[in-house]
mmCIF file of N, CA and C in Angstrom:
data_model
loop_
_atom_site.group_PDB
_atom_site.id
_atom_site.type_symbol
_atom_site.label_atom_id
_atom_site.label_comp_id
_atom_site.label_asym_id
_atom_site.label_seq_id
_atom_site.Cartn_x
_atom_site.Cartn_y
_atom_site.Cartn_z
ATOM 1 N N MET A 12 -4.905 21.670 -36.801
ATOM 2 C CA MET A 12 -5.985 21.242 -35.939
ATOM 3 C C MET A 12 -5.872 21.877 -34.554
ATOM 4 N N LEU A 13 -4.679 21.833 -33.998
ATOM 5 C CA LEU A 13 -4.486 22.367 -32.655
ATOM 6 C C LEU A 13 -4.679 23.877 -32.640
ATOM 7 N N GLY A 14 -4.172 24.560 -33.653
ATOM 8 C CA GLY A 14 -4.295 26.006 -33.725
ATOM 9 C C GLY A 14 -5.712 26.490 -33.951
ATOM 10 N N LEU A 15 -6.587 25.625 -34.417
ATOM 11 C CA LEU A 15 -7.973 25.999 -34.670
ATOM 12 C C LEU A 15 -8.938 25.471 -33.613
ATOM 13 N N GLY A 16 -8.421 24.751 -32.627
ATOM 14 C CA GLY A 16 -9.295 24.196 -31.598
ATOM 15 C C GLY A 16 -10.225 23.136 -32.145
ATOM 16 N N ALA A 17 -9.717 22.322 -33.035
ATOM 17 C CA ALA A 17 -10.526 21.302 -33.710
ATOM 18 C C ALA A 17 -10.982 20.209 -32.747
ATOM 19 N N THR A 18 -11.988 19.485 -33.200
ATOM 20 C CA THR A 18 -12.439 18.274 -32.519
ATOM 21 C C THR A 18 -12.259 17.115 -33.490
ATOM 22 N N VAL A 19 -11.595 16.076 -33.032
ATOM 23 C CA VAL A 19 -11.361 14.884 -33.844
ATOM 24 C C VAL A 19 -12.458 13.883 -33.509
ATOM 25 N N GLU A 20 -13.176 13.465 -34.533
ATOM 26 C CA GLU A 20 -14.246 12.478 -34.354
ATOM 27 C C GLU A 20 -13.725 11.128 -34.830
ATOM 28 N N THR A 21 -13.905 10.114 -34.012
ATOM 29 C CA THR A 21 -13.484 8.764 -34.383
ATOM 30 C C THR A 21 -14.712 7.860 -34.453
ATOM 31 N N ASN A 22 -14.457 6.616 -34.751
ATOM 32 C CA ASN A 22 -15.555 5.652 -34.782
ATOM 33 C C ASN A 22 -16.059 5.320 -33.375
ATOM 34 N N ARG A 23 -15.422 5.888 -32.328
ATOM 35 C CA ARG A 23 -15.820 5.604 -30.950
ATOM 36 C C ARG A 23 -16.154 6.832 -30.110
ATOM 37 N N ARG A 24 -15.544 8.001 -30.446
ATOM 38 C CA ARG A 24 -15.690 9.160 -29.561
ATOM 39 C C ARG A 24 -15.252 10.441 -30.259
ATOM 40 N N GLN A 25 -15.367 11.543 -29.526
ATOM 41 C CA GLN A 25 -14.851 12.825 -29.995
ATOM 42 C C GLN A 25 -13.736 13.252 -29.050
ATOM 43 N N ILE A 26 -12.641 13.786 -29.631
ATOM 44 C CA ILE A 26 -11.467 14.170 -28.851
ATOM 45 C C ILE A 26 -11.086 15.597 -29.231
ATOM 46 N N ALA A 27 -10.961 16.470 -28.238
ATOM 47 C CA ALA A 27 -10.489 17.829 -28.497
ATOM 48 C C ALA A 27 -9.041 17.766 -28.977
ATOM 49 N N ALA A 28 -8.679 18.621 -29.927
ATOM 50 C CA ALA A 28 -7.301 18.625 -30.442
ATOM 51 C C ALA A 28 -6.294 18.841 -29.321
ATOM 52 N N ASP A 29 -6.673 19.620 -28.302
ATOM 53 C CA ASP A 29 -5.767 19.830 -27.161
ATOM 54 C C ASP A 29 -5.426 18.522 -26.459
ATOM 55 N N ASP A 30 -6.309 17.543 -26.519
ATOM 56 C CA ASP A 30 -6.080 16.242 -25.887
ATOM 57 C C ASP A 30 -5.601 15.185 -26.874
ATOM 58 N N PHE A 31 -5.793 15.443 -28.166
ATOM 59 C CA PHE A 31 -5.469 14.453 -29.192
ATOM 60 C C PHE A 31 -3.965 14.246 -29.353
ATOM 61 N N PHE A 32 -3.216 15.340 -29.463
ATOM 62 C CA PHE A 32 -1.761 15.243 -29.655
ATOM 63 C C PHE A 32 -1.089 15.080 -28.301
ATOM 64 N N GLN A 33 -0.329 13.985 -28.148
ATOM 65 C CA GLN A 33 0.278 13.678 -26.853
ATOM 66 C C GLN A 33 1.799 13.672 -26.877
ATOM 67 N N GLY A 34 2.405 13.920 -28.003
ATOM 68 C CA GLY A 34 3.853 13.934 -28.118
ATOM 69 C C GLY A 34 4.254 13.542 -29.520
ATOM 70 N N MET A 35 5.555 13.454 -29.755
ATOM 71 C CA MET A 35 6.058 13.090 -31.073
ATOM 72 C C MET A 35 5.550 11.704 -31.458
ATOM 73 N N TYR A 36 4.849 11.629 -32.578
ATOM 74 C CA TYR A 36 4.299 10.382 -33.109
ATOM 75 C C TYR A 36 3.306 9.704 -32.163
ATOM 76 N N THR A 37 2.716 10.458 -31.246
ATOM 77 C CA THR A 37 1.791 9.878 -30.276
ATOM 78 C C THR A 37 0.491 10.675 -30.251
ATOM 79 N N THR A 38 -0.624 9.969 -30.358
ATOM 80 C CA THR A 38 -1.936 10.594 -30.272
ATOM 81 C C THR A 38 -2.780 9.850 -29.245
ATOM 82 N N ALA A 39 -3.968 10.341 -29.007
ATOM 83 C CA ALA A 39 -4.878 9.719 -28.043
ATOM 84 C C ALA A 39 -5.668 8.562 -28.642
ATOM 85 N N LEU A 40 -5.410 8.212 -29.896
ATOM 86 C CA LEU A 40 -6.140 7.100 -30.514
ATOM 87 C C LEU A 40 -5.815 5.787 -29.821
ATOM 88 N N GLU A 41 -6.855 4.998 -29.623
ATOM 89 C CA GLU A 41 -6.678 3.665 -29.055
ATOM 90 C C GLU A 41 -6.606 2.654 -30.187
ATOM 91 N N GLU A 42 -6.163 1.460 -29.876
ATOM 92 C CA GLU A 42 -6.048 0.421 -30.899
ATOM 93 C C GLU A 42 -7.398 0.189 -31.585
ATOM 94 N N GLY A 43 -7.391 0.161 -32.905
ATOM 95 C CA GLY A 43 -8.591 -0.067 -33.682
ATOM 96 C C GLY A 43 -9.457 1.165 -33.887
ATOM 97 N N GLU A 44 -9.081 2.287 -33.276
ATOM 98 C CA GLU A 44 -9.864 3.509 -33.403
ATOM 99 C C GLU A 44 -9.452 4.250 -34.679
ATOM 100 N N LEU A 45 -10.426 4.703 -35.443
ATOM 101 C CA LEU A 45 -10.171 5.381 -36.713
ATOM 102 C C LEU A 45 -10.782 6.771 -36.709
ATOM 103 N N ILE A 46 -10.066 7.728 -37.289
ATOM 104 C CA ILE A 46 -10.597 9.082 -37.431
ATOM 105 C C ILE A 46 -11.635 9.065 -38.548
ATOM 106 N N THR A 47 -12.819 9.608 -38.258
ATOM 107 C CA THR A 47 -13.878 9.664 -39.263
ATOM 108 C C THR A 47 -14.162 11.093 -39.714
ATOM 109 N N ALA A 48 -13.802 12.081 -38.903
ATOM 110 C CA ALA A 48 -14.018 13.484 -39.276
ATOM 111 C C ALA A 48 -13.194 14.383 -38.366
ATOM 112 N N ILE A 49 -12.932 15.583 -38.840
ATOM 113 C CA ILE A 49 -12.285 16.624 -38.042
ATOM 114 C C ILE A 49 -13.145 17.868 -38.184
ATOM 115 N N HIS A 50 -13.580 18.428 -37.057
ATOM 116 C CA HIS A 50 -14.471 19.579 -37.058
ATOM 117 C C HIS A 50 -13.751 20.796 -36.485
ATOM 118 N N PHE A 51 -13.873 21.943 -37.167
ATOM 119 C CA PHE A 51 -13.351 23.200 -36.633
ATOM 120 C C PHE A 51 -14.063 24.355 -37.313
ATOM 121 N N LEU A 52 -14.096 25.481 -36.612
ATOM 122 C CA LEU A 52 -14.660 26.697 -37.172
ATOM 123 C C LEU A 52 -13.545 27.472 -37.858
ATOM 124 N N ALA A 53 -13.867 28.106 -38.962
ATOM 125 C CA ALA A 53 -12.877 28.933 -39.656
ATOM 126 C C ALA A 53 -12.515 30.110 -38.748
ATOM 127 N N PRO A 54 -11.234 30.446 -38.665
ATOM 128 C CA PRO A 54 -10.829 31.567 -37.809
ATOM 129 C C PRO A 54 -11.204 32.904 -38.443
ATOM 130 N N GLY A 55 -11.346 33.927 -37.590
ATOM 131 C CA GLY A 55 -11.556 35.272 -38.110
ATOM 132 C C GLY A 55 -10.332 35.732 -38.881
ATOM 133 N N LYS A 56 -9.167 35.480 -38.309
ATOM 134 C CA LYS A 56 -7.882 35.778 -38.941
ATOM 135 C C LYS A 56 -6.941 34.634 -38.617
ATOM 136 N N GLY A 57 -5.988 34.395 -39.492
ATOM 137 C CA GLY A 57 -5.014 33.349 -39.219
ATOM 138 C C GLY A 57 -3.833 33.425 -40.167
ATOM 139 N N ARG A 58 -2.679 32.990 -39.695
ATOM 140 C CA ARG A 58 -1.468 32.971 -40.503
ATOM 141 C C ARG A 58 -0.605 31.778 -40.105
ATOM 142 N N LEU A 59 0.100 31.264 -41.085
ATOM 143 C CA LEU A 59 1.080 30.198 -40.867
ATOM 144 C C LEU A 59 2.425 30.724 -41.307
ATOM 145 N N ARG A 60 3.439 30.486 -40.501
ATOM 146 C CA ARG A 60 4.807 30.859 -40.863
ATOM 147 C C ARG A 60 5.684 29.641 -40.672
ATOM 148 N N LYS A 61 6.432 29.283 -41.705
ATOM 149 C CA LYS A 61 7.402 28.186 -41.611
ATOM 150 C C LYS A 61 8.782 28.802 -41.573
ATOM 151 N N ILE A 62 9.596 28.331 -40.643
ATOM 152 C CA ILE A 62 10.929 28.874 -40.447
ATOM 153 C C ILE A 62 11.925 27.743 -40.606
ATOM 154 N N SER A 63 12.789 27.826 -41.613
ATOM 155 C CA SER A 63 13.797 26.800 -41.831
ATOM 156 C C SER A 63 14.979 27.083 -40.913
ATOM 157 N N LEU A 64 15.398 26.079 -40.178
ATOM 158 C CA LEU A 64 16.492 26.253 -39.228
ATOM 159 C C LEU A 64 17.819 25.695 -39.716
ATOM 160 N N SER A 65 17.849 25.173 -40.931
ATOM 161 C CA SER A 65 19.101 24.619 -41.439
ATOM 162 C C SER A 65 19.163 24.769 -42.948
ATOM 163 N N ARG A 66 20.331 24.602 -43.479
ATOM 164 C CA ARG A 66 20.519 24.667 -44.927
ATOM 165 C C ARG A 66 20.094 23.371 -45.605
ATOM 166 N N ARG A 67 19.899 22.312 -44.826
ATOM 167 C CA ARG A 67 19.526 21.009 -45.396
ATOM 168 C C ARG A 67 18.089 20.997 -45.882
ATOM 169 N N ARG A 68 17.381 22.067 -45.628
ATOM 170 C CA ARG A 68 15.957 22.149 -45.960
ATOM 171 C C ARG A 68 15.174 21.059 -45.245
ATOM 172 N N ALA A 69 15.634 20.767 -44.047
ATOM 173 C CA ALA A 69 14.920 19.796 -43.212
ATOM 174 C C ALA A 69 13.572 20.398 -42.843
ATOM 175 N N CYS A 70 12.768 19.622 -42.228
ATOM 176 C CA CYS A 70 11.440 20.071 -41.845
ATOM 177 C C CYS A 70 11.541 21.360 -41.034
ATOM 178 N N PRO A 71 10.860 22.398 -41.465
ATOM 179 C CA PRO A 71 10.950 23.666 -40.748
ATOM 180 C C PRO A 71 10.082 23.680 -39.498
ATOM 181 N N VAL A 72 10.317 24.684 -38.687
ATOM 182 C CA VAL A 72 9.429 24.957 -37.572
ATOM 183 C C VAL A 72 8.218 25.675 -38.153
ATOM 184 N N GLY A 73 7.032 25.284 -37.743
ATOM 185 C CA GLY A 73 5.812 25.937 -38.208
ATOM 186 C C GLY A 73 5.101 26.595 -37.047
ATOM 187 N N VAL A 74 4.688 27.844 -37.246
ATOM 188 C CA VAL A 74 3.944 28.580 -36.231
ATOM 189 C C VAL A 74 2.627 29.014 -36.861
ATOM 190 N N PHE A 75 1.513 28.594 -36.278
ATOM 191 C CA PHE A 75 0.197 28.969 -36.780
ATOM 192 C C PHE A 75 -0.496 29.797 -35.717
ATOM 193 N N VAL A 76 -0.967 30.981 -36.118
ATOM 194 C CA VAL A 76 -1.666 31.885 -35.217
ATOM 195 C C VAL A 76 -3.073 32.082 -35.772
ATOM 196 N N ALA A 77 -4.083 31.908 -34.927
ATOM 197 C CA ALA A 77 -5.469 32.083 -35.365
ATOM 198 C C ALA A 77 -6.255 32.865 -34.326
ATOM 199 N N GLN A 78 -7.055 33.795 -34.821
ATOM 200 C CA GLN A 78 -7.992 34.497 -33.950
ATOM 201 C C GLN A 78 -9.335 33.798 -34.113
ATOM 202 N N THR A 79 -9.789 33.129 -33.060
ATOM 203 C CA THR A 79 -11.029 32.357 -33.104
ATOM 204 C C THR A 79 -12.082 33.028 -32.225
ATOM 205 N N ALA A 80 -13.279 32.511 -32.258
ATOM 206 C CA ALA A 80 -14.358 33.037 -31.423
ATOM 207 C C ALA A 80 -14.035 32.896 -29.934
ATOM 208 N N ASN A 81 -13.169 31.943 -29.595
ATOM 209 C CA ASN A 81 -12.789 31.704 -28.198
ATOM 210 C C ASN A 81 -11.460 32.332 -27.825
ATOM 211 N N GLY A 82 -10.925 33.197 -28.672
ATOM 212 C CA GLY A 82 -9.647 33.852 -28.391
ATOM 213 C C GLY A 82 -8.569 33.417 -29.357
ATOM 214 N N VAL A 83 -7.380 33.966 -29.157
ATOM 215 C CA VAL A 83 -6.241 33.673 -30.026
ATOM 216 C C VAL A 83 -5.630 32.334 -29.627
ATOM 217 N N ARG A 84 -5.273 31.539 -30.638
ATOM 218 C CA ARG A 84 -4.603 30.257 -30.420
ATOM 219 C C ARG A 84 -3.302 30.266 -31.215
ATOM 220 N N VAL A 85 -2.229 29.768 -30.597
ATOM 221 C CA VAL A 85 -0.923 29.669 -31.248
ATOM 222 C C VAL A 85 -0.467 28.221 -31.149
ATOM 223 N N ALA A 86 -0.236 27.599 -32.306
ATOM 224 C CA ALA A 86 0.257 26.222 -32.337
ATOM 225 C C ALA A 86 1.620 26.208 -33.008
ATOM 226 N N ILE A 87 2.550 25.459 -32.441
ATOM 227 C CA ILE A 87 3.922 25.385 -32.945
ATOM 228 C C ILE A 87 4.282 23.927 -33.162
ATOM 229 N N THR A 88 4.881 23.633 -34.306
ATOM 230 C CA THR A 88 5.333 22.277 -34.599
ATOM 231 C C THR A 88 6.784 22.328 -35.076
ATOM 232 N N GLY A 89 7.524 21.255 -34.837
ATOM 233 C CA GLY A 89 8.918 21.177 -35.267
ATOM 234 C C GLY A 89 9.898 21.792 -34.285
ATOM 235 N N ALA A 90 9.426 22.217 -33.113
ATOM 236 C CA ALA A 90 10.307 22.867 -32.141
ATOM 237 C C ALA A 90 10.206 22.223 -30.764
ATOM 238 N N GLY A 91 9.750 21.006 -30.716
ATOM 239 C CA GLY A 91 9.607 20.336 -29.431
ATOM 240 C C GLY A 91 9.184 18.897 -29.644
ATOM 241 N N ASN A 92 8.673 18.296 -28.599
ATOM 242 C CA ASN A 92 8.232 16.911 -28.661
ATOM 243 C C ASN A 92 6.805 16.853 -29.203
ATOM 244 N N GLY A 93 6.646 17.188 -30.475
ATOM 245 C CA GLY A 93 5.326 17.212 -31.095
ATOM 246 C C GLY A 93 4.770 18.617 -31.137
ATOM 247 N N VAL A 94 3.575 18.734 -31.666
ATOM 248 C CA VAL A 94 2.922 20.039 -31.783
ATOM 249 C C VAL A 94 2.429 20.480 -30.405
ATOM 250 N N PHE A 95 2.512 21.787 -30.132
ATOM 251 C CA PHE A 95 2.079 22.290 -28.831
ATOM 252 C C PHE A 95 1.547 23.707 -28.969
ATOM 253 N N ARG A 96 0.749 24.122 -27.988
ATOM 254 C CA ARG A 96 0.270 25.487 -27.918
ATOM 255 C C ARG A 96 1.219 26.309 -27.063
ATOM 256 N N HIS A 97 1.283 27.622 -27.355
ATOM 257 C CA HIS A 97 2.155 28.523 -26.604
ATOM 258 C C HIS A 97 1.286 29.504 -25.822
ATOM 259 N N ALA A 98 1.082 29.219 -24.539
ATOM 260 C CA ALA A 98 0.182 30.009 -23.699
ATOM 261 C C ALA A 98 0.644 31.460 -23.552
ATOM 262 N N GLY A 99 1.941 31.700 -23.473
ATOM 263 C CA GLY A 99 2.456 33.061 -23.321
ATOM 264 C C GLY A 99 2.140 33.937 -24.523
ATOM 265 N N LEU A 100 2.343 33.401 -25.716
ATOM 266 C CA LEU A 100 2.006 34.148 -26.931
ATOM 267 C C LEU A 100 0.506 34.351 -27.047
ATOM 268 N N GLU A 101 -0.273 33.335 -26.688
ATOM 269 C CA GLU A 101 -1.726 33.460 -26.738
ATOM 270 C C GLU A 101 -2.202 34.579 -25.811
ATOM 271 N N ALA A 102 -1.658 34.649 -24.608
ATOM 272 C CA ALA A 102 -2.054 35.684 -23.650
ATOM 273 C C ALA A 102 -1.707 37.075 -24.182
ATOM 274 N N ALA A 103 -0.501 37.211 -24.730
ATOM 275 C CA ALA A 103 -0.087 38.514 -25.261
ATOM 276 C C ALA A 103 -0.942 38.922 -26.460
ATOM 277 N N LEU A 104 -1.215 37.989 -27.351
ATOM 278 C CA LEU A 104 -2.007 38.314 -28.537
ATOM 279 C C LEU A 104 -3.481 38.528 -28.219
ATOM 280 N N ASN A 105 -3.976 37.935 -27.146
ATOM 281 C CA ASN A 105 -5.356 38.191 -26.739
ATOM 282 C C ASN A 105 -5.524 39.627 -26.238
ATOM 283 N N LYS A 106 -4.438 40.257 -25.775
ATOM 284 C CA LYS A 106 -4.485 41.659 -25.361
ATOM 285 C C LYS A 106 -4.449 42.592 -26.559
ATOM 286 N N SER A 107 -3.649 42.241 -27.573
ATOM 287 C CA SER A 107 -3.516 43.081 -28.767
ATOM 288 C C SER A 107 -3.200 42.180 -29.948
ATOM 289 N N PHE A 108 -4.154 42.042 -30.856
ATOM 290 C CA PHE A 108 -3.987 41.125 -31.988
ATOM 291 C C PHE A 108 -4.051 41.884 -33.303
ATOM 292 N N THR A 109 -2.941 41.887 -34.017
ATOM 293 C CA THR A 109 -2.918 42.439 -35.376
ATOM 294 C C THR A 109 -2.021 41.555 -36.220
ATOM 295 N N LEU A 110 -2.438 41.319 -37.447
ATOM 296 C CA LEU A 110 -1.622 40.583 -38.409
ATOM 297 C C LEU A 110 -1.389 41.507 -39.591
ATOM 298 N N LYS A 111 -0.141 41.673 -39.955
ATOM 299 C CA LYS A 111 0.190 42.510 -41.098
ATOM 300 C C LYS A 111 0.732 41.631 -42.204
ATOM 301 N N ARG A 112 0.246 41.839 -43.415
ATOM 302 C CA ARG A 112 0.755 41.078 -44.551
ATOM 303 C C ARG A 112 2.102 41.650 -44.968
ATOM 304 N N SER A 113 3.023 40.768 -45.185
ATOM 305 C CA SER A 113 4.333 41.160 -45.694
ATOM 306 C C SER A 113 4.971 39.928 -46.304
ATOM 307 N N LYS A 114 6.076 40.110 -46.987
ATOM 308 C CA LYS A 114 6.779 38.966 -47.559
ATOM 309 C C LYS A 114 7.313 38.066 -46.455
ATOM 310 N N ALA A 115 7.593 38.640 -45.293
ATOM 311 C CA ALA A 115 8.121 37.853 -44.182
ATOM 312 C C ALA A 115 7.030 37.057 -43.468
ATOM 313 N N TRP A 116 5.756 37.426 -43.642
ATOM 314 C CA TRP A 116 4.655 36.737 -42.983
ATOM 315 C C TRP A 116 3.527 36.589 -43.995
ATOM 316 N N PRO A 117 3.671 35.643 -44.938
ATOM 317 C CA PRO A 117 2.702 35.538 -46.033
ATOM 318 C C PRO A 117 1.336 35.058 -45.571
ATOM 319 N N SER A 118 0.325 35.470 -46.282
ATOM 320 C CA SER A 118 -1.034 35.011 -46.014
ATOM 321 C C SER A 118 -1.169 33.561 -46.476
ATOM 322 N N THR A 119 -1.798 32.745 -45.676
ATOM 323 C CA THR A 119 -2.055 31.352 -46.056
ATOM 324 C C THR A 119 -3.470 30.998 -45.676
ATOM 325 N N ARG A 120 -3.987 29.960 -46.242
ATOM 326 C CA ARG A 120 -5.310 29.473 -45.874
ATOM 327 C C ARG A 120 -5.154 28.387 -44.835
ATOM 328 N N ALA A 121 -6.005 28.420 -43.832
ATOM 329 C CA ALA A 121 -5.907 27.450 -42.739
ATOM 330 C C ALA A 121 -6.035 26.025 -43.238
ATOM 331 N N ASN A 122 -6.871 25.797 -44.266
ATOM 332 C CA ASN A 122 -7.079 24.419 -44.704
ATOM 333 C C ASN A 122 -5.926 23.891 -45.547
ATOM 334 N N SER A 123 -4.918 24.727 -45.842
ATOM 335 C CA SER A 123 -3.768 24.242 -46.595
ATOM 336 C C SER A 123 -2.570 23.977 -45.680
ATOM 337 N N THR A 124 -2.763 24.129 -44.380
ATOM 338 C CA THR A 124 -1.686 23.946 -43.421
ATOM 339 C C THR A 124 -1.396 22.466 -43.226
ATOM 340 N N ALA A 125 -0.149 22.101 -43.347
ATOM 341 C CA ALA A 125 0.243 20.709 -43.109
ATOM 342 C C ALA A 125 1.194 20.661 -41.923
ATOM 343 N N ILE A 126 1.071 19.643 -41.119
ATOM 344 C CA ILE A 126 1.997 19.464 -40.012
ATOM 345 C C ILE A 126 3.206 18.720 -40.537
ATOM 346 N N CYS A 127 4.369 19.271 -40.314
ATOM 347 C CA CYS A 127 5.609 18.678 -40.793
ATOM 348 C C CYS A 127 6.384 18.152 -39.598
ATOM 349 N N MET A 128 6.766 16.905 -39.654
ATOM 350 C CA MET A 128 7.496 16.303 -38.554
ATOM 351 C C MET A 128 8.792 15.707 -39.078
ATOM 352 N N PRO A 129 9.851 15.742 -38.287
ATOM 353 C CA PRO A 129 11.111 15.148 -38.735
ATOM 354 C C PRO A 129 10.973 13.639 -38.895
ATOM 355 N N ALA A 130 11.918 13.071 -39.613
ATOM 356 C CA ALA A 130 11.891 11.630 -39.834
ATOM 357 C C ALA A 130 11.915 10.888 -38.501
ATOM 358 N N ARG A 131 11.237 9.771 -38.465
ATOM 359 C CA ARG A 131 11.198 8.951 -37.244
ATOM 360 C C ARG A 131 12.621 8.510 -36.918
ATOM 361 N N PRO A 132 13.055 8.736 -35.681
ATOM 362 C CA PRO A 132 14.416 8.329 -35.308
ATOM 363 C C PRO A 132 14.577 6.818 -35.380
ATOM 364 N N SER A 133 15.762 6.402 -35.766
ATOM 365 C CA SER A 133 16.019 4.958 -35.837
ATOM 366 C C SER A 133 16.283 4.417 -34.445
ATOM 367 N N ALA A 134 16.102 3.125 -34.294
ATOM 368 C CA ALA A 134 16.328 2.479 -33.003
ATOM 369 C C ALA A 134 17.817 2.541 -32.657
ATOM 370 N N PRO A 135 18.136 2.732 -31.387
ATOM 371 C CA PRO A 135 19.538 2.787 -30.990
ATOM 372 C C PRO A 135 20.224 1.442 -31.232
ATOM 373 N N ASN A 136 21.496 1.520 -31.538
ATOM 374 C CA ASN A 136 22.285 0.296 -31.759
ATOM 375 C C ASN A 136 22.504 -0.437 -30.451
ATOM 376 N N SER A 137 22.399 -1.736 -30.485
ATOM 377 C CA SER A 137 22.602 -2.540 -29.259
ATOM 378 C C SER A 137 24.055 -2.860 -29.082
#
């Protein structure tokens, strides 16, 4: 959603994906608010890359790059406090954008992208 510049529609309002995700396990939804639709335009080009950082096969880091009508968007999950955009990569890719297919960077469909988050941390012991 974030990598595509989606708009989240709820039973009360519309929220840009840039404003929707607020941190790990935190969104802009208010109590009783329900998502009714998610709207986004298909990108001209896009790729998802998952990078496993451990042998445990824990949730990998995911990097999604999309060339949209409004410029290149880069969304990263699993490498910080929730999903976030990377302005530096977006600026560099807006100057020169090419995606090459290879085994190291497989082609994926944007609608098959899932956000993977680590298990919710347990409460600290008192």
